Short mmCIF file of C-alpha atoms and ligand atoms in Angstrom, two decimals:
data_model
loop_
_atom_site.label_atom_id
_atom_site.label_comp_id
_atom_site.label_asym_id
_atom_site.label_seq_id
_atom_site.Cartn_x
_atom_site.Cartn_y
_atom_site.Cartn_z
CA MET L 2 101.30 83.75 129.11
CA THR L 3 104.40 85.07 130.09
CA GLN L 4 105.43 86.53 126.53
CA ARG L 5 105.70 90.13 127.55
CA SER L 6 109.29 89.82 128.75
CA ARG L 7 110.57 87.05 126.24
CA THR L 8 111.51 86.73 122.59
CA LEU L 9 108.26 85.35 121.07
CA SER L 10 109.22 82.11 118.71
CA VAL L 11 107.39 82.27 115.51
CA ALA L 12 106.60 79.25 113.00
CA VAL L 13 106.41 80.47 109.72
CA ILE L 14 104.33 78.25 107.53
CA GLY L 15 105.15 78.68 103.77
CA ALA L 16 108.19 79.57 102.71
CA GLY L 17 107.70 80.89 99.11
CA LYS L 18 108.02 84.69 98.12
CA MET L 19 106.22 86.27 100.74
CA GLY L 20 106.98 83.63 103.54
CA ALA L 21 110.74 83.56 102.65
CA ASP L 22 110.45 87.72 102.99
CA HIS L 23 108.77 87.64 106.55
CA VAL L 24 111.55 85.07 107.75
CA ARG L 25 113.79 87.47 106.47
CA ARG L 26 112.02 90.34 108.04
CA ILE L 27 111.49 88.66 111.65
CA ASP L 28 115.25 88.05 111.61
CA GLU L 29 116.78 91.26 110.53
CA VAL L 30 114.13 94.07 110.93
CA ILE L 31 111.64 93.17 113.88
CA SER L 32 112.42 93.47 117.58
CA GLY L 33 111.37 91.11 120.07
CA ALA L 34 110.65 88.04 118.01
CA ARG L 35 112.76 85.05 116.11
CA VAL L 36 111.71 82.31 113.63
CA ALA L 37 111.94 79.10 115.59
CA ALA L 38 110.61 76.79 112.64
CA VAL L 39 109.82 77.06 108.90
CA ALA L 40 107.20 74.85 106.96
CA ASP L 41 106.80 74.25 103.27
CA VAL L 42 105.62 71.33 101.44
CA ASP L 43 108.43 71.59 99.42
CA ALA L 44 111.32 70.21 102.16
CA GLU L 45 114.26 71.49 99.88
CA ARG L 46 112.31 74.95 100.20
CA ALA L 47 111.98 74.83 103.91
CA LYS L 48 115.55 74.04 104.61
CA ALA L 49 116.61 76.67 102.39
CA VAL L 50 114.90 79.27 103.97
CA ALA L 51 115.47 77.68 107.78
CA ALA L 52 119.24 77.69 107.39
CA ARG L 53 119.46 81.39 106.98
CA VAL L 54 118.22 81.73 110.63
CA ASP L 55 120.37 80.43 113.22
CA GLY L 56 118.71 77.16 115.67
CA CYS L 57 115.62 77.42 112.84
CA THR L 58 114.18 73.95 112.46
CA ALA L 59 112.72 72.96 109.01
CA HIS L 60 109.51 71.17 108.41
CA THR L 61 107.01 69.97 105.51
CA ASP L 62 103.69 69.43 107.92
CA PRO L 63 102.49 72.90 109.61
CA ALA L 64 101.42 71.02 112.92
CA ALA L 65 105.13 69.61 113.22
CA ALA L 66 106.42 73.57 112.80
CA MET L 67 103.95 74.32 115.14
CA ALA L 68 104.61 71.97 117.88
CA ALA L 69 108.47 72.34 117.27
CA ALA L 70 110.29 73.54 120.33
CA ASP L 71 109.50 76.85 122.18
CA VAL L 72 106.89 77.87 119.30
CA ASP L 73 104.30 80.42 120.69
CA ALA L 74 103.05 82.15 117.58
CA VAL L 75 102.47 81.29 114.17
CA LEU L 76 102.73 83.36 110.74
CA ILE L 77 100.81 81.56 107.88
CA ALA L 78 101.85 82.51 104.37
CA SER L 79 101.05 79.41 102.53
CA PRO L 80 98.58 79.32 99.58
CA GLY L 81 95.23 80.53 100.62
CA PRO L 82 93.62 77.12 100.38
CA ALA L 83 96.17 75.82 103.11
CA HIS L 84 95.07 78.52 105.30
CA GLU L 85 92.14 76.94 106.87
CA ALA L 86 94.01 73.64 108.13
CA ALA L 87 96.70 75.87 109.60
CA LEU L 88 94.35 78.15 111.35
CA LEU L 89 92.37 75.51 113.01
CA THR L 90 95.53 73.70 114.49
CA ALA L 91 96.87 76.84 115.76
CA LEU L 92 93.72 77.74 117.23
CA GLU L 93 93.79 73.90 118.68
CA HIS L 94 96.70 74.87 120.31
CA ASP L 95 95.66 78.54 121.37
CA LEU L 96 98.52 80.04 119.20
CA PRO L 97 98.39 83.61 118.39
CA VAL L 98 98.18 84.12 114.34
CA LEU L 99 99.45 86.34 111.86
CA CYS L 100 97.40 84.98 108.71
CA GLU L 101 98.36 86.49 105.28
CA LYS L 102 95.68 87.45 103.02
CA PRO L 103 92.95 85.61 102.27
CA LEU L 104 91.87 84.29 105.69
CA THR L 105 90.66 81.56 103.86
CA PRO L 106 89.15 81.36 99.89
CA ASP L 107 85.52 81.58 100.82
CA PRO L 108 83.22 82.54 103.18
CA ALA L 109 82.11 79.17 104.37
CA SER L 110 85.78 78.24 105.51
CA ALA L 111 85.98 81.58 106.86
CA LEU L 112 83.05 80.95 109.28
CA ARG L 113 84.74 77.46 110.22
CA VAL L 114 87.75 79.31 111.65
CA MET L 115 85.43 81.97 113.28
CA ALA L 116 83.48 79.40 115.12
CA ALA L 117 86.60 77.62 116.14
CA GLU L 118 88.09 81.20 117.41
CA GLN L 119 84.79 81.92 119.33
CA ARG L 120 84.93 78.52 120.82
CA LEU L 121 88.15 79.89 122.26
CA GLY L 122 86.45 82.79 123.57
CA ARG L 123 88.94 85.51 122.36
CA ARG L 124 90.68 86.97 119.47
CA ARG L 125 93.79 85.20 118.49
CA VAL L 126 93.98 85.72 114.65
CA GLN L 127 95.17 88.95 112.88
CA VAL L 128 94.74 88.97 109.11
CA GLY L 129 97.46 90.43 106.73
CA PHE L 130 95.81 93.38 105.37
CA MET L 131 98.85 95.59 105.44
CA ARG L 132 97.56 98.41 103.52
CA ARG L 133 96.16 99.39 106.90
CA TYR L 134 100.00 99.74 107.99
CA ASP L 135 101.19 102.17 105.07
CA ALA L 136 102.28 105.58 106.12
CA GLU L 137 100.09 107.06 103.19
CA TYR L 138 97.17 105.25 104.06
CA LEU L 139 97.37 105.73 107.67
CA LYS L 140 97.56 109.47 107.09
CA LEU L 141 94.47 109.18 104.85
CA LYS L 142 92.54 107.52 107.42
CA ALA L 143 93.67 109.81 110.03
CA LEU L 144 92.76 112.71 107.88
CA LEU L 145 89.11 111.18 107.13
CA GLU L 146 88.52 110.59 111.17
CA THR L 147 89.10 114.49 111.67
CA GLY L 148 85.61 114.95 109.73
CA GLN L 149 87.44 118.45 108.17
CA LEU L 150 86.51 116.77 104.40
CA GLY L 151 83.13 115.98 105.46
CA ARG L 152 81.46 112.55 104.66
CA PRO L 153 83.07 110.36 102.06
CA LEU L 154 81.05 110.16 99.01
CA MET L 155 83.32 108.09 96.74
CA LEU L 156 86.49 106.35 96.74
CA HIS L 157 88.72 105.85 93.45
CA ASN L 158 91.49 103.08 93.79
CA ARG L 159 94.03 102.19 91.19
CA HIS L 160 95.69 98.97 91.58
CA ARG L 161 98.50 98.01 89.09
CA ASN L 162 100.91 95.06 88.75
CA VAL L 163 103.63 94.54 86.11
CA ALA L 164 102.43 91.13 84.99
CA SER L 165 100.35 88.45 86.22
CA PRO L 166 102.27 85.16 87.84
CA PRO L 167 102.07 81.98 85.79
CA GLY L 168 98.80 80.14 86.40
CA TRP L 169 96.60 83.47 87.23
CA THR L 170 93.05 83.34 86.46
CA SER L 171 90.50 86.30 85.88
CA GLU L 172 88.83 85.18 89.29
CA MET L 173 92.63 85.78 90.76
CA LEU L 174 92.37 89.54 89.97
CA ILE L 175 89.39 89.80 92.35
CA ASN L 176 90.56 87.18 94.97
CA ASP L 177 94.09 87.80 95.31
CA SER L 178 94.57 91.49 94.33
CA VAL L 179 91.01 93.39 94.82
CA THR L 180 90.87 91.71 98.09
CA HIS L 181 93.41 94.61 99.44
CA GLU L 182 90.80 97.59 98.12
CA MET L 183 87.87 95.70 99.58
CA ASP L 184 89.55 95.78 103.21
CA VAL L 185 90.65 99.45 102.43
CA THR L 186 87.21 100.23 102.07
CA ARG L 187 85.73 98.73 104.90
CA TRP L 188 88.62 100.15 106.98
CA LEU L 189 88.94 103.94 105.47
CA LEU L 190 85.04 104.45 105.32
CA GLY L 191 84.16 102.29 108.28
CA HIS L 192 81.14 100.63 106.00
CA GLU L 193 80.41 97.22 104.88
CA ILE L 194 80.27 96.51 101.45
CA THR L 195 76.83 95.52 100.48
CA ALA L 196 76.73 94.99 96.66
CA VAL L 197 79.14 94.35 93.66
CA THR L 198 79.24 95.05 89.88
CA VAL L 199 82.19 94.04 87.95
CA LEU L 200 82.83 95.13 84.37
CA ALA L 201 85.65 94.38 82.18
CA PRO L 202 86.80 96.07 78.79
CA THR L 203 88.27 93.72 75.55
CA PRO L 204 91.20 92.45 77.65
CA SER L 205 94.57 93.85 77.26
CA GLY L 206 96.53 92.48 74.52
CA ASN L 207 99.34 91.72 76.88
CA ALA L 208 96.97 89.65 79.40
CA PRO L 209 97.72 85.86 79.03
CA ASP L 210 95.08 84.12 77.02
CA GLY L 211 91.83 83.64 78.51
CA ILE L 212 92.23 86.14 81.40
CA ARG L 213 90.05 89.10 81.66
CA ASP L 214 92.43 91.96 82.60
CA PRO L 215 91.79 94.75 83.52
CA GLN L 216 88.53 94.99 85.34
CA PHE L 217 86.65 97.65 86.89
CA VAL L 218 84.93 96.20 90.06
CA VAL L 219 82.33 98.75 91.67
CA PHE L 220 81.37 98.86 95.47
CA GLU L 221 78.18 100.35 97.00
CA THR L 222 78.54 100.45 100.73
CA ASP L 223 75.95 100.38 103.95
CA GLY L 224 77.14 104.19 104.47
CA GLY L 225 75.67 105.11 101.00
CA ALA L 226 79.18 105.35 99.18
CA ILE L 227 80.39 104.15 95.83
CA VAL L 228 83.71 102.60 95.38
CA ASP L 229 85.63 101.78 92.03
CA VAL L 230 88.63 99.57 91.51
CA GLU L 231 90.71 99.76 88.40
CA ILE L 232 92.68 96.48 88.79
CA PHE L 233 95.09 95.56 85.68
CA VAL L 234 97.74 93.32 86.36
CA ASN L 235 99.22 93.06 83.20
CA CYS L 236 100.14 97.08 82.66
CA GLY L 237 104.06 96.11 82.09
CA PHE L 238 105.24 99.56 83.38
CA GLY L 239 105.36 99.27 87.35
CA TYR L 240 103.52 98.70 90.41
CA GLN L 241 100.98 101.35 91.52
CA VAL L 242 98.30 101.21 94.14
CA GLN L 243 96.42 104.44 94.58
CA ALA L 244 93.56 105.75 96.41
CA GLU L 245 91.48 109.01 96.14
CA VAL L 246 88.56 109.77 98.57
CA VAL L 247 86.05 112.41 97.44
CA CYS L 248 84.34 114.11 100.24
CA GLU L 249 81.74 116.68 100.67
CA ARG L 250 84.16 119.32 101.31
CA GLY L 251 87.46 118.44 99.40
CA THR L 252 89.44 115.30 98.11
CA ALA L 253 92.49 113.33 99.61
CA ARG L 254 94.54 110.71 97.42
CA VAL L 255 97.76 108.56 98.27
CA GLY L 256 100.01 106.66 96.41
CA ASP L 257 101.39 109.01 93.75
CA GLY L 258 104.84 107.94 94.49
CA HIS L 259 106.36 111.00 94.42
CA ALA L 260 108.95 110.66 97.14
CA MET L 261 111.57 111.89 94.60
CA VAL L 262 111.09 113.82 91.33
CA THR L 263 114.08 114.47 89.32
CA ASN L 264 114.70 117.01 86.44
CA ALA L 265 117.23 116.25 83.93
CA ALA L 266 117.88 116.10 80.12
CA GLY L 267 114.64 118.20 79.31
CA ARG L 268 112.51 115.57 81.41
CA TRP L 269 111.06 115.48 84.88
CA GLY L 270 110.17 112.43 86.68
CA GLY L 271 110.33 109.56 89.36
CA ILE L 272 110.72 105.80 89.63
CA ILE L 273 107.84 103.44 89.73
CA ALA L 274 108.19 100.60 91.97
CA GLN L 275 108.28 97.22 90.15
CA ASP L 276 106.32 94.89 92.95
CA TYR L 277 104.45 94.76 96.18
CA ILE L 278 107.47 93.76 98.27
CA GLU L 279 109.11 97.01 97.14
CA ARG L 280 106.17 99.27 97.32
CA PHE L 281 105.13 98.33 100.57
CA THR L 282 108.16 96.96 102.62
CA ASP L 283 107.54 99.72 105.42
CA ALA L 284 104.00 98.75 105.77
CA TYR L 285 104.83 94.93 106.10
CA ASP L 286 107.73 96.01 108.47
CA ARG L 287 104.97 97.87 110.66
CA GLN L 288 102.58 95.33 110.18
CA VAL L 289 104.62 92.58 111.74
CA GLN L 290 106.46 94.62 114.27
CA SER L 291 102.87 95.70 115.49
CA TRP L 292 101.52 91.91 115.80
CA VAL L 293 104.81 90.93 117.59
CA ASP L 294 104.19 93.65 119.96
CA ALA L 295 100.34 93.13 120.71
CA THR L 296 101.06 89.05 120.84
CA ARG L 297 103.81 89.85 123.26
CA ARG L 298 101.23 91.64 125.39
CA GLY L 299 98.58 89.18 124.87
CA GLU L 300 96.53 91.07 122.59
CA VAL L 301 95.30 90.87 119.06
CA THR L 302 95.10 94.71 117.76
CA GLY L 303 95.16 94.38 113.88
CA PRO L 304 92.39 93.23 111.48
CA GLY L 305 90.90 89.98 112.56
CA VAL L 306 88.67 86.86 111.62
CA TRP L 307 85.71 88.98 111.08
CA ASP L 308 87.45 91.23 108.55
CA GLY L 309 88.68 88.26 106.83
CA TYR L 310 85.19 86.67 106.68
CA ALA L 311 83.67 89.84 105.15
CA VAL L 312 85.98 90.33 102.56
CA ALA L 313 85.70 86.43 101.54
CA ALA L 314 81.90 87.16 101.22
CA VAL L 315 82.67 90.23 99.23
CA CYS L 316 85.22 88.28 96.80
CA GLU L 317 82.08 85.33 96.37
CA ALA L 318 79.88 87.92 95.16
CA SER L 319 82.53 89.62 92.83
CA VAL L 320 83.34 86.31 91.18
CA ARG L 321 79.68 86.09 90.55
CA ALA L 322 79.34 89.56 89.06
CA LEU L 323 82.22 88.78 87.00
CA GLU L 324 81.04 85.46 85.61
CA ASP L 325 77.11 86.25 85.49
CA GLY L 326 77.16 90.15 84.97
CA GLY L 327 74.73 92.29 86.88
CA ARG L 328 74.81 93.62 90.31
CA VAL L 329 75.38 90.82 93.00
CA PRO L 330 74.37 91.73 96.89
CA VAL L 331 76.92 90.53 99.53
CA ASP L 332 75.13 88.68 102.35
CA LEU L 333 77.07 88.65 105.88
CA VAL L 334 76.17 86.68 108.69
CA ASP L 335 75.24 88.53 111.98
CA ARG L 336 78.54 90.02 113.59
CA PRO L 337 79.39 88.07 116.78
CA ALA L 338 79.87 89.78 119.90
CA LEU L 339 83.60 88.70 120.10
CA TYR L 340 84.26 91.06 116.81
CA ALA L 341 82.04 94.14 118.00
C1 ISE W 4 99.52 90.36 95.72
O1 ISE W 4 99.03 88.89 96.39
C2 ISE W 4 99.40 91.11 96.90
O2 ISE W 4 98.92 90.79 98.21
C3 ISE W 4 99.79 92.38 96.39
O3 ISE W 4 99.60 93.52 97.61
C4 ISE W 4 98.60 92.87 95.35
O4 ISE W 4 98.85 94.16 95.01
C5 ISE W 4 99.12 91.81 94.20
O5 ISE W 4 97.88 92.24 93.27
C6 ISE W 4 98.70 90.45 94.77
O6 ISE W 4 99.04 89.75 93.52
#
């Protein structure tokens, strides 16, 4: 490819909340890339989002967007069940991809994507595990890597959303939200997750009927660490994502959100973000810029298909643990050489 010197022309698949935000980001924030095409099953939505960018074409079929003039990379932000088909089309055309999480909704489909990438013989897909690009998580990872605190023993996570979107189910707390902590665990600690237990208190009175919210998810890892995740998606007061690592010689915590503390009228305090686009704007920007830069160099530097597959396997085990109770082991296939 001769992309190093030229602007990357990106097809964005999915023009919902994340897709539209990525179109804005590529258009206004990112250097070295432009949005050439947008696809969405809703033709009007595709047209409305494409109309914000000069020269951008609108489509309802992802394959047509990928085949549009000049397109040389794909950003997939459609709902999870549509990812496999879009990924396989992109890989068929040897197009580099940034795919929002989940890679695919289950391990079997993730393995099909893995097989297609292996047939190409080189990594082409980055998965949107954007916690890895957040400034605080990056500092935490760098600190752990110095070894100053000793070996990580436990990781405590809190993940709270103001309210669950319409149509949410108990499984979505795991598949849509805890999925991030699965990746954070694997990336921060460098361990694979080997077993999952999910506990749930009597649901909050603010949870929609039938949704088990909050949940308390516990991972065991192959490095001997224990990880817990409080997931609470109808907490009502704000969007909070926190992580604290407990090591042999100290602890380190991120996500307290103390960017500014005010003192006034006999009180002190700060502001809590209300959603992930607000809380993680910088991380999304850094993720997409890093993907564009790597793609123009012909490289993939971020989390990939192996990470997407491993997380899908942990999700599957977690949903079983939620439904059946008890401890559910996670079984992974052997890691192919391409992902060593
Ligand atoms: C959403 O899809 C995200 O990816 C957010 O990062 C997460 O915090 C939220 O719970 C999910 O619904």
